[in-house]
mmCIF file of C-alpha atoms and ligand atoms in Angstrom:
data_model
loop_
_atom_site.group_PDB
_atom_site.id
_atom_site.type_symbol
_atom_site.label_atom_id
_atom_site.label_comp_id
_atom_site.label_asym_id
_atom_site.label_seq_id
_atom_site.Cartn_x
_atom_site.Cartn_y
_atom_site.Cartn_z
ATOM 1 C CA MET A 1 19.686 123.479 -30.363
ATOM 2 C CA ILE A 2 21.565 124.657 -32.600
ATOM 3 C CA ARG A 3 21.072 121.734 -34.251
ATOM 4 C CA SER A 4 17.978 122.008 -34.755
ATOM 5 C CA LEU A 5 17.742 125.420 -35.989
ATOM 6 C CA LEU A 6 19.928 123.590 -38.705
ATOM 7 C CA PHE A 7 17.691 120.985 -39.655
ATOM 8 C CA ALA A 8 15.071 123.452 -39.840
ATOM 9 C CA ALA A 9 16.204 125.587 -41.974
ATOM 10 C CA VAL A 10 17.462 123.482 -44.333
ATOM 11 C CA PHE A 11 14.349 121.215 -44.445
ATOM 12 C CA ALA A 12 12.972 124.483 -44.799
ATOM 13 C CA ALA A 13 15.414 124.803 -47.901
ATOM 14 C CA LEU A 14 14.315 121.776 -49.123
ATOM 15 C CA SER A 15 10.442 121.910 -48.450
ATOM 16 C CA CYS A 16 9.985 124.067 -51.836
ATOM 17 C CA TRP A 17 12.981 122.260 -53.329
ATOM 18 C CA LEU A 18 12.897 121.976 -56.804
ATOM 19 C CA PRO A 19 16.538 120.983 -59.249
ATOM 20 C CA PRO A 20 17.652 123.915 -61.309
ATOM 21 C CA ALA A 21 16.815 123.240 -64.933
ATOM 22 C CA GLY A 22 19.511 122.480 -67.327
ATOM 23 C CA ASP A 23 21.718 120.963 -66.965
ATOM 24 C CA ALA A 24 24.995 121.114 -64.509
ATOM 25 C CA ALA A 25 27.056 122.982 -66.997
ATOM 26 C CA GLU A 26 25.122 126.119 -67.427
ATOM 27 C CA SER A 27 24.462 126.410 -63.583
ATOM 28 C CA PRO A 28 26.678 129.431 -61.573
ATOM 29 C CA SER A 29 27.048 126.878 -59.341
ATOM 30 C CA ALA A 30 29.059 124.221 -62.355
ATOM 31 C CA THR A 31 32.228 124.376 -60.048
ATOM 32 C CA LEU A 32 30.473 122.599 -57.306
ATOM 33 C CA PRO A 33 29.938 119.322 -57.293
ATOM 34 C CA ARG A 34 26.537 118.433 -55.518
ATOM 35 C CA ALA A 35 25.974 116.242 -52.739
ATOM 36 C CA LYS A 36 23.456 113.815 -53.717
ATOM 37 C CA ILE A 37 20.294 113.535 -51.842
ATOM 38 C CA PRO A 38 19.695 110.584 -49.039
ATOM 39 C CA VAL A 39 17.464 108.092 -50.180
ATOM 40 C CA ILE A 40 14.779 105.548 -48.960
ATOM 41 C CA LEU A 41 12.903 103.404 -50.980
ATOM 42 C CA ASP A 42 9.924 101.782 -49.778
ATOM 43 C CA THR A 43 8.585 99.608 -53.023
ATOM 44 C CA ASP A 44 6.015 96.457 -53.253
ATOM 45 C CA ILE A 45 8.485 94.500 -55.334
ATOM 46 C CA GLY A 46 7.535 91.047 -56.998
ATOM 47 C CA ASP A 47 4.076 92.050 -57.709
ATOM 48 C CA ASP A 48 3.979 94.750 -61.403
ATOM 49 C CA ILE A 49 7.438 94.598 -62.343
ATOM 50 C CA ASP A 50 7.638 98.382 -62.496
ATOM 51 C CA ASP A 51 9.104 97.964 -59.668
ATOM 52 C CA THR A 52 11.804 95.461 -60.811
ATOM 53 C CA TRP A 53 13.058 98.565 -63.448
ATOM 54 C CA ALA A 54 12.245 100.745 -60.801
ATOM 55 C CA LEU A 55 14.983 100.008 -58.587
ATOM 56 C CA ALA A 56 17.330 98.810 -61.266
ATOM 57 C CA LEU A 57 16.628 102.624 -62.093
ATOM 58 C CA LEU A 58 17.647 103.871 -58.649
ATOM 59 C CA LEU A 59 21.115 102.218 -58.375
ATOM 60 C CA LYS A 60 22.378 103.867 -61.643
ATOM 61 C CA SER A 61 20.913 107.076 -60.739
ATOM 62 C CA PRO A 62 24.570 108.651 -59.062
ATOM 63 C CA GLU A 63 22.653 111.695 -57.301
ATOM 64 C CA LEU A 64 20.990 109.433 -55.541
ATOM 65 C CA ASP A 65 22.407 108.391 -52.204
ATOM 66 C CA ILE A 66 20.171 105.412 -50.819
ATOM 67 C CA LYS A 67 20.262 104.893 -47.277
ATOM 68 C CA LEU A 68 17.875 101.580 -47.521
ATOM 69 C CA VAL A 69 15.861 99.796 -49.175
ATOM 70 C CA VAL A 70 12.749 98.567 -47.143
ATOM 71 C CA SER A 71 9.812 95.183 -48.918
ATOM 72 C CA ASP A 72 5.973 96.760 -48.009
ATOM 73 C CA ARG A 73 2.346 95.321 -48.652
ATOM 74 C CA GLY A 74 1.472 91.451 -48.100
ATOM 75 C CA ASP A 75 4.835 88.786 -47.815
ATOM 76 C CA THR A 76 7.054 91.399 -47.057
ATOM 77 C CA VAL A 77 9.688 88.517 -47.115
ATOM 78 C CA TYR A 78 9.309 87.665 -50.157
ATOM 79 C CA ARG A 79 9.797 91.056 -51.651
ATOM 80 C CA ALA A 80 12.965 91.406 -49.317
ATOM 81 C CA LYS A 81 14.666 88.544 -51.007
ATOM 82 C CA ILE A 82 14.035 90.260 -54.496
ATOM 83 C CA ILE A 83 14.550 93.655 -52.972
ATOM 84 C CA ALA A 84 18.538 91.605 -51.752
ATOM 85 C CA LYS A 85 19.444 89.450 -55.051
ATOM 86 C CA LEU A 86 19.376 92.370 -57.079
ATOM 87 C CA LEU A 87 21.414 94.456 -54.516
ATOM 88 C CA GLU A 88 23.670 91.434 -54.630
ATOM 89 C CA ILE A 89 23.681 91.606 -58.236
ATOM 90 C CA ALA A 90 24.134 94.885 -57.970
ATOM 91 C CA GLY A 91 27.353 95.407 -56.432
ATOM 92 C CA ARG A 92 25.651 97.185 -53.410
ATOM 93 C CA SER A 93 24.573 94.806 -50.684
ATOM 94 C CA ASP A 94 26.738 97.643 -48.587
ATOM 95 C CA ILE A 95 22.771 99.108 -48.723
ATOM 96 C CA PRO A 96 20.879 98.060 -45.634
ATOM 97 C CA VAL A 97 16.836 96.645 -46.589
ATOM 98 C CA GLY A 98 13.563 96.206 -43.774
ATOM 99 C CA ILE A 99 11.935 93.567 -43.920
ATOM 100 C CA GLY A 100 8.668 95.366 -43.679
ATOM 101 C CA VAL A 101 4.896 95.223 -41.639
ATOM 102 C CA ASN A 102 3.838 91.435 -42.781
ATOM 103 C CA GLU A 103 0.606 91.021 -43.903
ATOM 104 C CA GLY A 104 1.106 88.116 -44.567
ATOM 105 C CA GLY A 105 -0.323 86.403 -48.268
ATOM 106 C CA ASN A 106 1.133 84.746 -50.964
ATOM 107 C CA ALA A 107 4.484 85.885 -53.248
ATOM 108 C CA GLY A 108 4.247 87.035 -56.313
ATOM 109 C CA PRO A 109 4.429 86.479 -59.949
ATOM 110 C CA GLN A 110 8.469 86.642 -59.770
ATOM 111 C CA ALA A 111 8.939 83.815 -56.800
ATOM 112 C CA PRO A 112 10.705 80.860 -58.877
ATOM 113 C CA TRP A 113 13.607 84.050 -59.460
ATOM 114 C CA VAL A 114 14.201 83.975 -55.584
ATOM 115 C CA ALA A 115 12.902 80.290 -54.434
ATOM 116 C CA ASP A 116 16.374 79.617 -54.175
ATOM 117 C CA TYR A 117 17.760 82.912 -52.595
ATOM 118 C CA ASP A 118 18.472 82.539 -48.542
ATOM 119 C CA LEU A 119 17.953 86.079 -46.992
ATOM 120 C CA ALA A 120 20.409 85.005 -44.249
ATOM 121 C CA SER A 121 22.554 84.809 -46.885
ATOM 122 C CA TYR A 122 22.890 88.540 -47.937
ATOM 123 C CA PRO A 123 26.313 90.177 -46.864
ATOM 124 C CA GLY A 124 24.662 94.028 -45.897
ATOM 125 C CA THR A 125 22.521 94.326 -43.036
ATOM 126 C CA VAL A 126 18.900 93.119 -43.414
ATOM 127 C CA HIS A 127 16.457 94.489 -40.802
ATOM 128 C CA PRO A 128 13.396 92.337 -39.805
ATOM 129 C CA ASP A 129 12.032 95.352 -38.334
ATOM 130 C CA GLY A 130 11.857 97.758 -41.861
ATOM 131 C CA VAL A 131 9.726 100.224 -40.097
ATOM 132 C CA ALA A 132 11.443 100.622 -36.974
ATOM 133 C CA ALA A 133 14.570 100.705 -38.895
ATOM 134 C CA LEU A 134 12.846 103.489 -41.876
ATOM 135 C CA ILE A 135 11.996 105.906 -38.434
ATOM 136 C CA GLU A 136 15.885 105.527 -36.812
ATOM 137 C CA THR A 137 17.629 106.154 -40.790
ATOM 138 C CA ILE A 138 14.704 109.805 -41.185
ATOM 139 C CA MET A 139 15.725 110.686 -37.636
ATOM 140 C CA THR A 140 19.232 109.910 -37.055
ATOM 141 C CA ALA A 141 20.487 111.371 -40.563
ATOM 142 C CA PRO A 142 21.679 115.481 -40.155
ATOM 143 C CA GLN A 143 19.695 116.244 -43.886
ATOM 144 C CA PRO A 144 16.279 115.690 -44.519
ATOM 145 C CA ILE A 145 15.824 111.996 -46.118
ATOM 146 C CA THR A 146 13.897 112.501 -49.219
ATOM 147 C CA LEU A 147 11.293 109.382 -49.015
ATOM 148 C CA ILE A 148 9.910 106.934 -52.328
ATOM 149 C CA CYS A 149 7.457 105.409 -52.248
ATOM 150 C CA ILE A 150 6.346 103.393 -55.049
ATOM 151 C CA GLY A 151 3.682 100.952 -53.381
ATOM 152 C CA PRO A 152 0.933 101.084 -51.172
ATOM 153 C CA VAL A 153 2.184 102.249 -48.415
ATOM 154 C CA PRO A 154 1.500 99.930 -45.000
ATOM 155 C CA ASN A 155 4.823 100.351 -43.610
ATOM 156 C CA ILE A 156 4.122 104.061 -44.055
ATOM 157 C CA ARG A 157 1.234 104.418 -42.118
ATOM 158 C CA ALA A 158 3.015 102.493 -39.371
ATOM 159 C CA ALA A 159 5.674 104.791 -39.237
ATOM 160 C CA LEU A 160 3.721 108.272 -39.075
ATOM 161 C CA GLU A 161 1.930 106.241 -35.824
ATOM 162 C CA ARG A 162 5.096 105.151 -34.522
ATOM 163 C CA GLN A 163 6.912 108.308 -34.509
ATOM 164 C CA PRO A 164 5.377 111.106 -36.468
ATOM 165 C CA LYS A 165 8.140 113.097 -35.969
ATOM 166 C CA ILE A 166 9.396 111.554 -39.559
ATOM 167 C CA ALA A 167 6.911 113.799 -41.435
ATOM 168 C CA ASN A 168 9.320 116.768 -40.049
ATOM 169 C CA ARG A 169 12.225 115.577 -41.337
ATOM 170 C CA ALA A 170 11.453 114.174 -45.028
ATOM 171 C CA ARG A 171 9.652 114.484 -47.866
ATOM 172 C CA PHE A 172 7.324 112.632 -49.546
ATOM 173 C CA ILE A 173 7.831 111.147 -53.230
ATOM 174 C CA GLY A 174 5.070 108.626 -54.574
ATOM 175 C CA MET A 175 3.899 106.851 -57.096
ATOM 176 C CA HIS A 176 0.816 107.382 -56.572
ATOM 177 C CA GLY A 177 -3.250 108.449 -57.411
ATOM 178 C CA SER A 178 -4.946 109.713 -60.178
ATOM 179 C CA VAL A 179 -6.097 113.278 -61.323
ATOM 180 C CA ARG A 180 -7.657 113.662 -64.633
ATOM 181 C CA LYS A 181 -6.440 110.803 -65.961
ATOM 182 C CA GLY A 182 -6.529 106.991 -65.576
ATOM 183 C CA TYR A 183 -4.677 103.756 -66.503
ATOM 184 C CA ASP A 184 -3.342 104.072 -69.915
ATOM 185 C CA GLY A 185 -4.362 107.706 -70.460
ATOM 186 C CA GLY A 186 -7.888 106.971 -70.141
ATOM 187 C CA PRO A 187 -10.054 110.391 -69.684
ATOM 188 C CA GLU A 188 -11.691 109.932 -66.411
ATOM 189 C CA PRO A 189 -9.679 109.374 -62.919
ATOM 190 C CA SER A 190 -9.228 105.576 -61.391
ATOM 191 C CA LYS A 191 -8.807 104.274 -58.516
ATOM 192 C CA GLU A 192 -5.188 103.913 -58.238
ATOM 193 C CA TRP A 193 -4.044 100.632 -57.162
ATOM 194 C CA ASN A 194 -1.134 101.907 -54.774
ATOM 195 C CA VAL A 195 -4.203 103.623 -53.059
ATOM 196 C CA VAL A 196 -6.668 102.045 -53.160
ATOM 197 C CA ALA A 197 -5.294 98.367 -52.377
ATOM 198 C CA ASP A 198 -5.125 100.088 -48.232
ATOM 199 C CA ALA A 199 -6.764 103.839 -48.382
ATOM 200 C CA LYS A 200 -6.629 103.989 -44.773
ATOM 201 C CA ALA A 201 -2.273 104.018 -45.424
ATOM 202 C CA ALA A 202 -3.170 106.471 -48.239
ATOM 203 C CA GLN A 203 -4.769 108.785 -46.316
ATOM 204 C CA ALA A 204 -2.637 108.906 -43.666
ATOM 205 C CA ALA A 205 0.780 110.028 -45.954
ATOM 206 C CA PHE A 206 -1.154 112.250 -47.963
ATOM 207 C CA THR A 207 -2.211 113.776 -44.373
ATOM 208 C CA ALA A 208 1.718 113.788 -42.677
ATOM 209 C CA ALA A 209 3.323 117.318 -42.160
ATOM 210 C CA TRP A 210 5.438 116.221 -45.091
ATOM 211 C CA PRO A 211 6.062 117.974 -48.746
ATOM 212 C CA MET A 212 4.886 115.743 -51.411
ATOM 213 C CA LEU A 213 4.964 115.042 -55.046
ATOM 214 C CA ILE A 214 3.778 112.417 -57.076
ATOM 215 C CA THR A 215 3.325 110.960 -60.219
ATOM 216 C CA PRO A 216 0.382 110.130 -60.304
ATOM 217 C CA LEU A 217 -1.279 107.859 -63.724
ATOM 218 C CA ASP A 218 -1.354 111.367 -65.929
ATOM 219 C CA THR A 219 2.204 110.528 -65.958
ATOM 220 C CA CYS A 220 3.419 108.449 -64.969
ATOM 221 C CA GLY A 221 0.118 106.163 -66.379
ATOM 222 C CA ILE A 222 1.830 106.381 -70.041
ATOM 223 C CA VAL A 223 5.539 105.067 -69.538
ATOM 224 C CA ARG A 224 6.681 101.887 -71.739
ATOM 225 C CA LEU A 225 9.459 101.000 -73.882
ATOM 226 C CA ARG A 226 8.686 99.846 -77.336
ATOM 227 C CA GLY A 227 10.620 98.908 -80.524
ATOM 228 C CA ASP A 228 14.487 100.011 -80.351
ATOM 229 C CA LYS A 229 14.626 101.197 -77.114
ATOM 230 C CA TYR A 230 13.505 98.032 -75.115
ATOM 231 C CA GLN A 231 15.962 95.714 -77.305
ATOM 232 C CA ARG A 232 18.511 98.126 -76.116
ATOM 233 C CA VAL A 233 17.468 97.658 -73.057
ATOM 234 C CA ALA A 234 17.052 93.752 -73.257
ATOM 235 C CA GLU A 235 20.151 93.149 -74.900
ATOM 236 C CA CYS A 236 22.336 94.598 -72.365
ATOM 237 C CA SER A 237 24.577 93.041 -70.809
ATOM 238 C CA ASP A 238 25.351 94.602 -67.706
ATOM 239 C CA PRO A 239 24.508 92.417 -64.873
ATOM 240 C CA LEU A 240 21.652 94.371 -63.131
ATOM 241 C CA THR A 241 19.838 95.020 -66.194
ATOM 242 C CA LYS A 242 19.889 91.123 -67.783
ATOM 243 C CA ALA A 243 18.260 90.465 -64.149
ATOM 244 C CA VAL A 244 15.439 93.130 -64.717
ATOM 245 C CA ILE A 245 15.284 91.086 -68.605
ATOM 246 C CA GLU A 246 15.177 88.023 -66.795
ATOM 247 C CA ASN A 247 12.946 88.852 -64.073
ATOM 248 C CA TYR A 248 10.133 90.996 -66.819
ATOM 249 C CA ARG A 249 10.411 87.493 -68.878
ATOM 250 C CA ILE A 250 9.570 85.322 -65.654
ATOM 251 C CA TRP A 251 6.547 87.603 -64.846
ATOM 252 C CA SER A 252 5.142 87.684 -67.960
ATOM 253 C CA LYS A 253 5.687 84.334 -68.141
ATOM 254 C CA ALA A 254 6.989 84.485 -71.432
ATOM 255 C CA GLY A 255 9.040 81.246 -71.934
ATOM 256 C CA ASP A 256 11.431 81.299 -75.761
ATOM 257 C CA LYS A 257 8.518 83.921 -76.722
ATOM 258 C CA PRO A 258 10.869 86.986 -77.531
ATOM 259 C CA LEU A 259 9.432 90.266 -76.077
ATOM 260 C CA ASN A 260 9.133 93.491 -78.165
ATOM 261 C CA ALA A 261 8.341 95.978 -75.586
ATOM 262 C CA SER A 262 8.020 96.581 -71.862
ATOM 263 C CA SER A 263 5.088 97.021 -69.528
ATOM 264 C CA VAL A 264 3.935 100.205 -68.253
ATOM 265 C CA LEU A 265 6.847 101.436 -66.156
ATOM 266 C CA PHE A 266 5.498 103.426 -63.481
ATOM 267 C CA ASP A 267 7.038 103.279 -61.022
ATOM 268 C CA THR A 268 10.373 104.451 -62.422
ATOM 269 C CA VAL A 269 8.652 108.207 -62.608
ATOM 270 C CA ALA A 270 9.269 108.448 -58.997
ATOM 271 C CA ILE A 271 12.716 107.706 -59.453
ATOM 272 C CA TYR A 272 13.568 110.670 -61.671
ATOM 273 C CA LEU A 273 11.400 112.964 -59.159
ATOM 274 C CA ALA A 274 13.428 112.623 -56.506
ATOM 275 C CA PHE A 275 16.200 114.589 -58.111
ATOM 276 C CA SER A 276 14.666 116.317 -61.488
ATOM 277 C CA THR A 277 11.247 117.486 -62.677
ATOM 278 C CA ASP A 278 13.015 119.008 -65.735
ATOM 279 C CA LEU A 279 10.588 116.845 -68.346
ATOM 280 C CA VAL A 280 7.526 117.208 -66.362
ATOM 281 C CA THR A 281 4.795 120.266 -65.967
ATOM 282 C CA ILE A 282 3.833 119.885 -61.964
ATOM 283 C CA GLU A 283 0.586 121.523 -60.683
ATOM 284 C CA ARG A 284 -0.014 122.196 -56.991
ATOM 285 C CA LEU A 285 -3.328 121.084 -56.151
ATOM 286 C CA PRO A 286 -4.973 119.978 -53.192
ATOM 287 C CA LEU A 287 -5.538 116.060 -53.159
ATOM 288 C CA ARG A 288 -7.691 114.100 -50.610
ATOM 289 C CA VAL A 289 -7.374 110.303 -49.970
ATOM 290 C CA THR A 290 -11.844 109.001 -50.583
ATOM 291 C CA ASP A 291 -12.663 106.270 -48.292
ATOM 292 C CA ASP A 292 -13.268 104.325 -51.820
ATOM 293 C CA GLY A 293 -9.672 104.858 -53.424
ATOM 294 C CA PHE A 294 -10.190 107.972 -55.310
ATOM 295 C CA THR A 295 -7.938 110.442 -55.125
ATOM 296 C CA ARG A 296 -10.038 114.144 -55.480
ATOM 297 C CA ILE A 297 -8.700 117.727 -56.384
ATOM 298 C CA ASP A 298 -10.716 119.030 -52.820
ATOM 299 C CA PRO A 299 -9.625 122.193 -51.830
ATOM 300 C CA GLN A 300 -9.865 121.166 -48.267
ATOM 301 C CA GLY A 301 -7.167 119.085 -49.318
ATOM 302 C CA LYS A 302 -3.375 119.270 -48.745
ATOM 303 C CA PRO A 303 -1.425 121.257 -51.420
ATOM 304 C CA ILE A 304 0.014 118.349 -52.982
ATOM 305 C CA ASP A 305 2.853 119.003 -56.217
ATOM 306 C CA CYS A 306 1.392 116.458 -58.756
ATOM 307 C CA ALA A 307 3.248 115.520 -61.745
ATOM 308 C CA MET A 308 0.204 116.100 -64.805
ATOM 309 C CA SER A 309 2.531 116.453 -67.662
ATOM 310 C CA TRP A 310 4.852 115.472 -70.238
ATOM 311 C CA LYS A 311 7.250 118.033 -71.365
ATOM 312 C CA ASP A 312 9.176 115.171 -73.229
ATOM 313 C CA LEU A 313 8.228 112.238 -72.705
ATOM 314 C CA ALA A 314 9.934 110.793 -75.859
ATOM 315 C CA ALA A 315 13.378 112.172 -73.667
ATOM 316 C CA PHE A 316 12.640 110.325 -70.270
ATOM 317 C CA GLU A 317 12.168 106.867 -72.621
ATOM 318 C CA ASP A 318 15.393 108.089 -73.404
ATOM 319 C CA PHE A 319 17.440 109.302 -70.486
ATOM 320 C CA LEU A 320 15.457 105.259 -69.349
ATOM 321 C CA VAL A 321 17.365 103.474 -71.771
ATOM 322 C CA ALA A 322 20.535 105.435 -71.133
ATOM 323 C CA ARG A 323 20.580 105.063 -67.274
ATOM 324 C CA LEU A 324 19.390 100.973 -67.760
ATOM 325 C CA THR A 325 22.535 100.887 -70.304
ATOM 326 C CA GLY A 326 25.088 102.401 -68.715
ATOM 327 C CA GLY A 327 25.579 105.422 -70.555
ATOM 328 C CA ARG A 328 24.397 108.798 -70.779
HETATM 329 CA CA1 CA B 401 5.059 99.378 -57.579
#
């Protein structure tokens, strides 16, 4: 009873949690080391390449304590192979991998990178039922878990059906939707892929009891590294960063052709939001996921914190480069 009351108090505090502005040196509590934030990543890595960049950013973010990475949507075994191989390269096979709901279908454009990779060779734990692992991790955690979702969310729909109480023990951070702007900063909202690919699952996630913070296309849809910023990442010798670029070259079918920019790095913004909102403007908006995959502002919708614009996009790009190249 006492434990559950304590948990409720911690969760209530976290529900309205936003990191303080400024760095630790300016904080009166600067002498106290900040506890790492426990996170689960749910990802459709293996379709668009931005998940690969996002997982690398996650692994290079000391603010976050990764409890589990779960593959979501379509061929989740193919996706779990990419996760496991990247974790091995990063020297982080202590992190469990979960295979999400397997909907079948074809492997994606990074298949050549994992053609010879055997999941059974992963030195750490691979959970064949990734949804069960996700539920177990959230329900047994001593403090609320931050669930970062960067793809369509059939796993999350399944998890909420199996154990609705997860919504009282986690907060949801997602790369989802399109509120006022569409792809590439377009003036009209789009049917954003992570929502429209499984609108029923998005509706489940967007009506659950957890607090939500999302980066819709309004902010994540315009993040791209170009010129010197891209080159610094492309020329970095760090093994994980090299693997990101190797995957990017396979994904883009570049062959020997030089690349001078990244594709849009949507999902990296959701990783950033798990520990900071300093560089974006947050608006709390009532959102409803429509059956045809839009995220509409609707007074009847769930109030959701949305990163609606950048205070300093160049600073975010610099932050991404610094993290991926090992600097600060
Ligand atoms: Ca994704």
